[in-house]
Coordinates of C-alpha atoms in Angstrom, one line a residue:
Chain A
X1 CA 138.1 112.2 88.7
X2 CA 136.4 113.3 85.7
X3 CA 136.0 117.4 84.8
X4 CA 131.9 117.0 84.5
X5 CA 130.0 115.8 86.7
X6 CA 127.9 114.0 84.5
X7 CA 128.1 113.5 80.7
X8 CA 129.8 110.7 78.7
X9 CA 133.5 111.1 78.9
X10 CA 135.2 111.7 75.3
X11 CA 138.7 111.4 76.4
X12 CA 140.9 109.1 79.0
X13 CA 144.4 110.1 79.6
X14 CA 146.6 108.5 82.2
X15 CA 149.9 110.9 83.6
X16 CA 153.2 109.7 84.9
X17 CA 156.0 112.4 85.6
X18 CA 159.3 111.0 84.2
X19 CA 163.2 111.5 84.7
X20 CA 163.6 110.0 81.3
X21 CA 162.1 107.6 79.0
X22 CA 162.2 106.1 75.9
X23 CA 159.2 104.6 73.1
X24 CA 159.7 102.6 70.2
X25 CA 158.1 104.3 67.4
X26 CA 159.0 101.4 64.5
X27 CA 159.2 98.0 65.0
X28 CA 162.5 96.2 64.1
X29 CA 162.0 94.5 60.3
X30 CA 164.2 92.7 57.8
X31 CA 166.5 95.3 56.3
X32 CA 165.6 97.7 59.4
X33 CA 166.4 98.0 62.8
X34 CA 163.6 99.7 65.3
X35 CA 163.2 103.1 66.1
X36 CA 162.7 105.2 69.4
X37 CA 162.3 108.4 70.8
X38 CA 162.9 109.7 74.3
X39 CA 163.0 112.7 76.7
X40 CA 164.5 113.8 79.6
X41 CA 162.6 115.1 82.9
X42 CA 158.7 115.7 82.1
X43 CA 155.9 114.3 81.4
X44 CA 154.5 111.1 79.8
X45 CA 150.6 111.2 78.5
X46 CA 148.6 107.7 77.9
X47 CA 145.9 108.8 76.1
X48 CA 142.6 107.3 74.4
X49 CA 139.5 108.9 72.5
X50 CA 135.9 107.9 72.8
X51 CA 133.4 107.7 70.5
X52 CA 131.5 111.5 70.1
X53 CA 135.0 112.8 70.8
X54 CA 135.4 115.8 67.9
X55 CA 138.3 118.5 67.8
X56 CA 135.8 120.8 69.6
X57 CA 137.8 119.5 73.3
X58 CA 141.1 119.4 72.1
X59 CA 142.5 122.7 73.0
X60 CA 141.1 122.4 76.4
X61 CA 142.1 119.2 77.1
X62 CA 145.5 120.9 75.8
X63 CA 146.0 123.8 78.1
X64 CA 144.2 121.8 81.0
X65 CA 146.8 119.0 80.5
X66 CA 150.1 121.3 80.2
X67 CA 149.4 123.8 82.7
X68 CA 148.0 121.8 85.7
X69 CA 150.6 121.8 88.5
X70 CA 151.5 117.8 88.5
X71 CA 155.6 118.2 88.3
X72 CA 158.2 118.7 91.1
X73 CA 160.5 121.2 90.4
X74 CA 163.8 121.2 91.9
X75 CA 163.1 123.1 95.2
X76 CA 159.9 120.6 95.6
X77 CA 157.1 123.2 94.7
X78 CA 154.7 121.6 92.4
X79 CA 154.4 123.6 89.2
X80 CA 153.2 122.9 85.5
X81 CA 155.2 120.9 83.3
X82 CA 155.1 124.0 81.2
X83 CA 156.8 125.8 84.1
X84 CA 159.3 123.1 84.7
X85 CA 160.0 122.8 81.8
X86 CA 159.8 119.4 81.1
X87 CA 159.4 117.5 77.8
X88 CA 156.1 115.6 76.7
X89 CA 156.2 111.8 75.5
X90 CA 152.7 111.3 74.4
X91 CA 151.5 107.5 74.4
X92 CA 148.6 106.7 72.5
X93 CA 147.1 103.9 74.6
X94 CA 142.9 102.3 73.2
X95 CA 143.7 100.1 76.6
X96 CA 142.7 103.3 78.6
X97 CA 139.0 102.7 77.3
X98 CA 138.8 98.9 78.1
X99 CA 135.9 97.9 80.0
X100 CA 135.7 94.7 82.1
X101 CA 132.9 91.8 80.7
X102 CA 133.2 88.8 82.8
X103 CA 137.3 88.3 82.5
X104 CA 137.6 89.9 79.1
X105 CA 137.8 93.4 78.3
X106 CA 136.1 95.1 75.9
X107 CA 136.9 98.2 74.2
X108 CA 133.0 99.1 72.7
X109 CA 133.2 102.5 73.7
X110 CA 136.6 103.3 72.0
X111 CA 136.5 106.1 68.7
X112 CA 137.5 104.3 65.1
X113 CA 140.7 104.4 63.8
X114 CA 140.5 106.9 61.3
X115 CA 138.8 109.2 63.6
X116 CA 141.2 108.4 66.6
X117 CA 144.2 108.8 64.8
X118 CA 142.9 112.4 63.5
X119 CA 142.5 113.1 66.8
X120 CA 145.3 111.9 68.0
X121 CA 147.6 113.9 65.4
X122 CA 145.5 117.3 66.2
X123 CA 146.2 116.4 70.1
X124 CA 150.3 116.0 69.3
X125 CA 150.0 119.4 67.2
X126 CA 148.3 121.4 69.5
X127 CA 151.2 120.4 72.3
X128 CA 153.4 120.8 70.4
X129 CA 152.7 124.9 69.5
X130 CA 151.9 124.9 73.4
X131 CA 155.2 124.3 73.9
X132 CA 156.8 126.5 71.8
X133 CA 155.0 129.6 72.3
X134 CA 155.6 128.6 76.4
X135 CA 159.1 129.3 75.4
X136 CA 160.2 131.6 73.0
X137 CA 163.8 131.3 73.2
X138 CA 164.1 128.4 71.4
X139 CA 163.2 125.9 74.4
X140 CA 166.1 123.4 73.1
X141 CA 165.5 121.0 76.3
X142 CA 161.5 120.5 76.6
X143 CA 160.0 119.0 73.2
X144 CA 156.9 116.8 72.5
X145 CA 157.7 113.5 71.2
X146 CA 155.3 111.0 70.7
X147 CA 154.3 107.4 69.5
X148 CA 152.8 105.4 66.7
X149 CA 149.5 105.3 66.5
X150 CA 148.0 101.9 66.4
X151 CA 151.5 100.5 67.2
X152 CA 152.9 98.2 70.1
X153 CA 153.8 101.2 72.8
X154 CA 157.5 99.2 73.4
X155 CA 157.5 101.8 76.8
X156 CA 161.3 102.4 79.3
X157 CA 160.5 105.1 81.9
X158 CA 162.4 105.9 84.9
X159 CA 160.9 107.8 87.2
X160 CA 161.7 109.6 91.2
X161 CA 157.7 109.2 91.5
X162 CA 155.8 108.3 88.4
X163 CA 152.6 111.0 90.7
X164 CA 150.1 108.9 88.3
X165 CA 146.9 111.4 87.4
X166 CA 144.0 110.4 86.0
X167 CA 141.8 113.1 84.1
X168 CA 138.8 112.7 81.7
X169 CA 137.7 115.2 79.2
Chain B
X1 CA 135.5 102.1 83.0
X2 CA 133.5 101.9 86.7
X3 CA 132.9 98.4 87.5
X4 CA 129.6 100.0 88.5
X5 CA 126.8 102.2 86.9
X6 CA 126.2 104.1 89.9
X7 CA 127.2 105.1 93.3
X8 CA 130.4 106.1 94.7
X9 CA 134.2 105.0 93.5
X10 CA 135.6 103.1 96.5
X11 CA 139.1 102.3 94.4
X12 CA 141.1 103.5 91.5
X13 CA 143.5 101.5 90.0
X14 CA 145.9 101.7 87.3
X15 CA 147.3 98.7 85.7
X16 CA 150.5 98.1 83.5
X17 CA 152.0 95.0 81.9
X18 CA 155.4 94.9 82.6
X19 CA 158.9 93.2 81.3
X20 CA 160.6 94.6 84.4
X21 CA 160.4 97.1 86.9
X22 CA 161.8 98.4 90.4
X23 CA 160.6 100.5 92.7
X24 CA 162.0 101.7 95.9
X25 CA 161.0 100.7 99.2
X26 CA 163.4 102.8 101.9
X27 CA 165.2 106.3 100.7
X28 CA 168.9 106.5 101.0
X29 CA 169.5 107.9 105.0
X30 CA 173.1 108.5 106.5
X31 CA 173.7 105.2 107.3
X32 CA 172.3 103.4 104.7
X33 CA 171.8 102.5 100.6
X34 CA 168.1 103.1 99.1
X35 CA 166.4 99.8 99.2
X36 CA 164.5 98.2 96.6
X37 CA 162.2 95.4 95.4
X38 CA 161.7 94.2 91.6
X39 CA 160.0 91.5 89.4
X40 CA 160.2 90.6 86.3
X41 CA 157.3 90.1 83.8
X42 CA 153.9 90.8 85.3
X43 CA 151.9 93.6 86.2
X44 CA 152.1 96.9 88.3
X45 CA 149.3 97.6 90.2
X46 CA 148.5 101.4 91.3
X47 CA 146.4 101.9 93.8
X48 CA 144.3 104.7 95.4
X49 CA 141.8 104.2 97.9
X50 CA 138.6 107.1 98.7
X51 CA 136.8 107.7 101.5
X52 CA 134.2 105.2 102.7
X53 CA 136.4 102.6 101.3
X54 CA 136.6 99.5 103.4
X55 CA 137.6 95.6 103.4
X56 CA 134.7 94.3 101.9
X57 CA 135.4 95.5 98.8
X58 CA 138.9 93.6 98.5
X59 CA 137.9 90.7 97.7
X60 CA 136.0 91.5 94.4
X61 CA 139.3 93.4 93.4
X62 CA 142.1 90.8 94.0
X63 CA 139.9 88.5 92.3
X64 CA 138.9 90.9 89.4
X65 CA 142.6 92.1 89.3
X66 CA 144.1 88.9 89.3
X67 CA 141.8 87.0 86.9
X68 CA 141.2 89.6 84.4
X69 CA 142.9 88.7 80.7
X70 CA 145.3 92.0 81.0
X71 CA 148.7 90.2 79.9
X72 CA 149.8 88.9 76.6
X73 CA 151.0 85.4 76.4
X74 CA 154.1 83.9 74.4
X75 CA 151.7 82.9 72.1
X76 CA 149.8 86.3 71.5
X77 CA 147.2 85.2 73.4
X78 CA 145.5 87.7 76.2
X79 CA 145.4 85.4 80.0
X80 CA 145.5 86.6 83.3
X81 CA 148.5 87.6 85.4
X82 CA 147.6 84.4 88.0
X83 CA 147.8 82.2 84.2
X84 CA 150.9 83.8 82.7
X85 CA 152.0 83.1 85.4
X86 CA 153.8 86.4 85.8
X87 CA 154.5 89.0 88.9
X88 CA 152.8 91.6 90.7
X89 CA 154.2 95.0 91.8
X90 CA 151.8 96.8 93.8
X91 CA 152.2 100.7 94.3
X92 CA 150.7 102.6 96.4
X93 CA 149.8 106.1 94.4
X94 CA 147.6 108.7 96.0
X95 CA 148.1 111.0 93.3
X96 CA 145.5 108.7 91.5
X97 CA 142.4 110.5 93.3
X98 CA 143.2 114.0 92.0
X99 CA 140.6 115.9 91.3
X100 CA 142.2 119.0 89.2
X101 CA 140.6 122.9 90.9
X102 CA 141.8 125.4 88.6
X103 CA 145.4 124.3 87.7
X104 CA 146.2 122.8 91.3
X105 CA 145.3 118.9 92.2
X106 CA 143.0 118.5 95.1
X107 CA 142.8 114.9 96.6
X108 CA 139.8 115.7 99.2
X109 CA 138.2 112.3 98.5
X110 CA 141.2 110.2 99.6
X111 CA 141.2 107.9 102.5
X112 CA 142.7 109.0 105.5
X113 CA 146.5 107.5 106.0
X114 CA 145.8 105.3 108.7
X115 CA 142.8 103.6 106.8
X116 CA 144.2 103.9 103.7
X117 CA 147.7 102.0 105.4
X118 CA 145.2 99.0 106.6
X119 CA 143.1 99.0 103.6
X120 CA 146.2 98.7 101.2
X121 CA 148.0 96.2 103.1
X122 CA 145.2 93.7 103.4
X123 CA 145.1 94.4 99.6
X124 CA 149.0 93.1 99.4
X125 CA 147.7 90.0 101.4
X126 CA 145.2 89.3 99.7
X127 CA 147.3 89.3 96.3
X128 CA 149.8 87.2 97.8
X129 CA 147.4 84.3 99.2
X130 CA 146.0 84.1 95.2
X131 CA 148.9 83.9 93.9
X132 CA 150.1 81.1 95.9
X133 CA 146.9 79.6 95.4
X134 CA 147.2 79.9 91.9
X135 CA 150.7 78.1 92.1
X136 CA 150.7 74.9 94.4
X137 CA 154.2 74.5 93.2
X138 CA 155.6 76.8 95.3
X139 CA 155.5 78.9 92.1
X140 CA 159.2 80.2 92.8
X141 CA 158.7 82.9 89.4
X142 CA 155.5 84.5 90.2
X143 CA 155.9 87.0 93.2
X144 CA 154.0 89.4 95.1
X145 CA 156.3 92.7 95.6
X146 CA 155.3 96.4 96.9
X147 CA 156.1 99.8 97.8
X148 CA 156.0 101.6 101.2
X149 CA 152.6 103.1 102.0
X150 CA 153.3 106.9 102.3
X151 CA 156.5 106.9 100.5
X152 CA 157.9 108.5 97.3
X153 CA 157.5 105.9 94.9
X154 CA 160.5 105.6 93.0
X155 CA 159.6 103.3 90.1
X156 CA 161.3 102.1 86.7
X157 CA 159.4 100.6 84.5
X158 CA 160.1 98.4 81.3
X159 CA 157.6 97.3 79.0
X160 CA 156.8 95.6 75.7
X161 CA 153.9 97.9 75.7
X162 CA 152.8 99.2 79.2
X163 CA 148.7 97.8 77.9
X164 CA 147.5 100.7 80.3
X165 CA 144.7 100.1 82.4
X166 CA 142.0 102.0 84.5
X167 CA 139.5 99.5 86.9
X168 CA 137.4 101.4 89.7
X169 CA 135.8 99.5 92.5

């Protein structure tokens, strides 16, 4: 379900709660051999900007994402994964904005590169000082990794319920 | 993207390309081991129905589902999961018709469970008479595997890039 009721949408993301999971952020080359990040328990964010999208909804789309109650915490009470707290794996993911012609899809609607990849970096930034100020002893356990943009999303997740949320900006 | 300009959402669904994945059909009880079912490369299929939902509409999404060019071939090029061939694992996920109301999820638009149950296991039936159709062989690779309506889905997942995608019906 969207958060307007009407309106073009500027901003897809897709959210999976996670017990662990792991992204490759470099593919393997010659002289190198590929690189991944991963968390623990929290959160993993697919997301994908529309054209029109500007900075303006980022740090909406920021507190809305990180304090909506979509984890379980241990005693089963559904709380935010800022409450948990859990780590973020953010996924950048143009698929979200495919739209089905005949048996193709089509991705007409998605931002540029250039712009989506601002975006994208201002998104990563603004969780990531979400995070921190959510806890200010040091928070060693949650932390916001994320992928390359415009990179193959080499994705592992293991999951006790992936609770997949859809929510448009 | 809606499949349609207009009117009501009848079906969410979120759709993954997958390397691998398992997903538990029966908890752990007393007397007995979790169970669980798994394929191999192909896609996972999450699946929320709303209210008004009803079998008409299956059809059009098994076919749509089925035939759309979601999965990457050896070759690089983008074919259907019934021309891969490859897998489905289809997973029931109510979360998918959240609606956020403040920072708690809402999901008044769901079907109710006893609809919901009929509506998604035609769904599973209707995914396994394409695929066999698709596969006169016997088509002994390409399987049609789910999760238990109602149930925690516990689901891992691994991908050479999840290709995330969102299709309403």
């Amino acid at each position: 379900m969207t958060e307007k009721k009407d309106g073009a949408v500027f901003a897809r993301t897709v959210l999976q709660q996670c017990l662990h999971a792991t992204l490759q952020v470099k593919p393997a080359e010659d002289q190198s051999q590929a690189q991944f990040v991963q968390i623990d328990r929290g959160m993993v964010i697919y997301i994908c900007f529309f054209k029109g999208a500007t900075d303006d909804i980022l740090p909406k789309m920021v507190s809305t994402l990180l304090n909506l109650r979509l984890c379980e915490s241990d005693s089963g009470r559904m709380v935010s994964v800022l409450e948990l707290p859990g780590s973020l794996l953010i996924v950048p993911q143009a698929t979200l904005g495919g739209k089905a012609k005949g048996r193709a899809m089509q991705y007409h609607n998605n931002i540029d590169k250039e712009q989506g990849l601002c975006l994208y970096s201002a998104f990563v930034s603004l969780c990531e000082k979400e995070l921190t100020a959510a806890s200010p002893g040091g928070g060693a356990e949650a932390a916001v990794k994320h992928g390359t943009y415009g990179n193959r999303q080499v994705l592992k997740l293991d999951t006790n319920g992936p609770y997949t949320h859809l929510m448009e900006f």
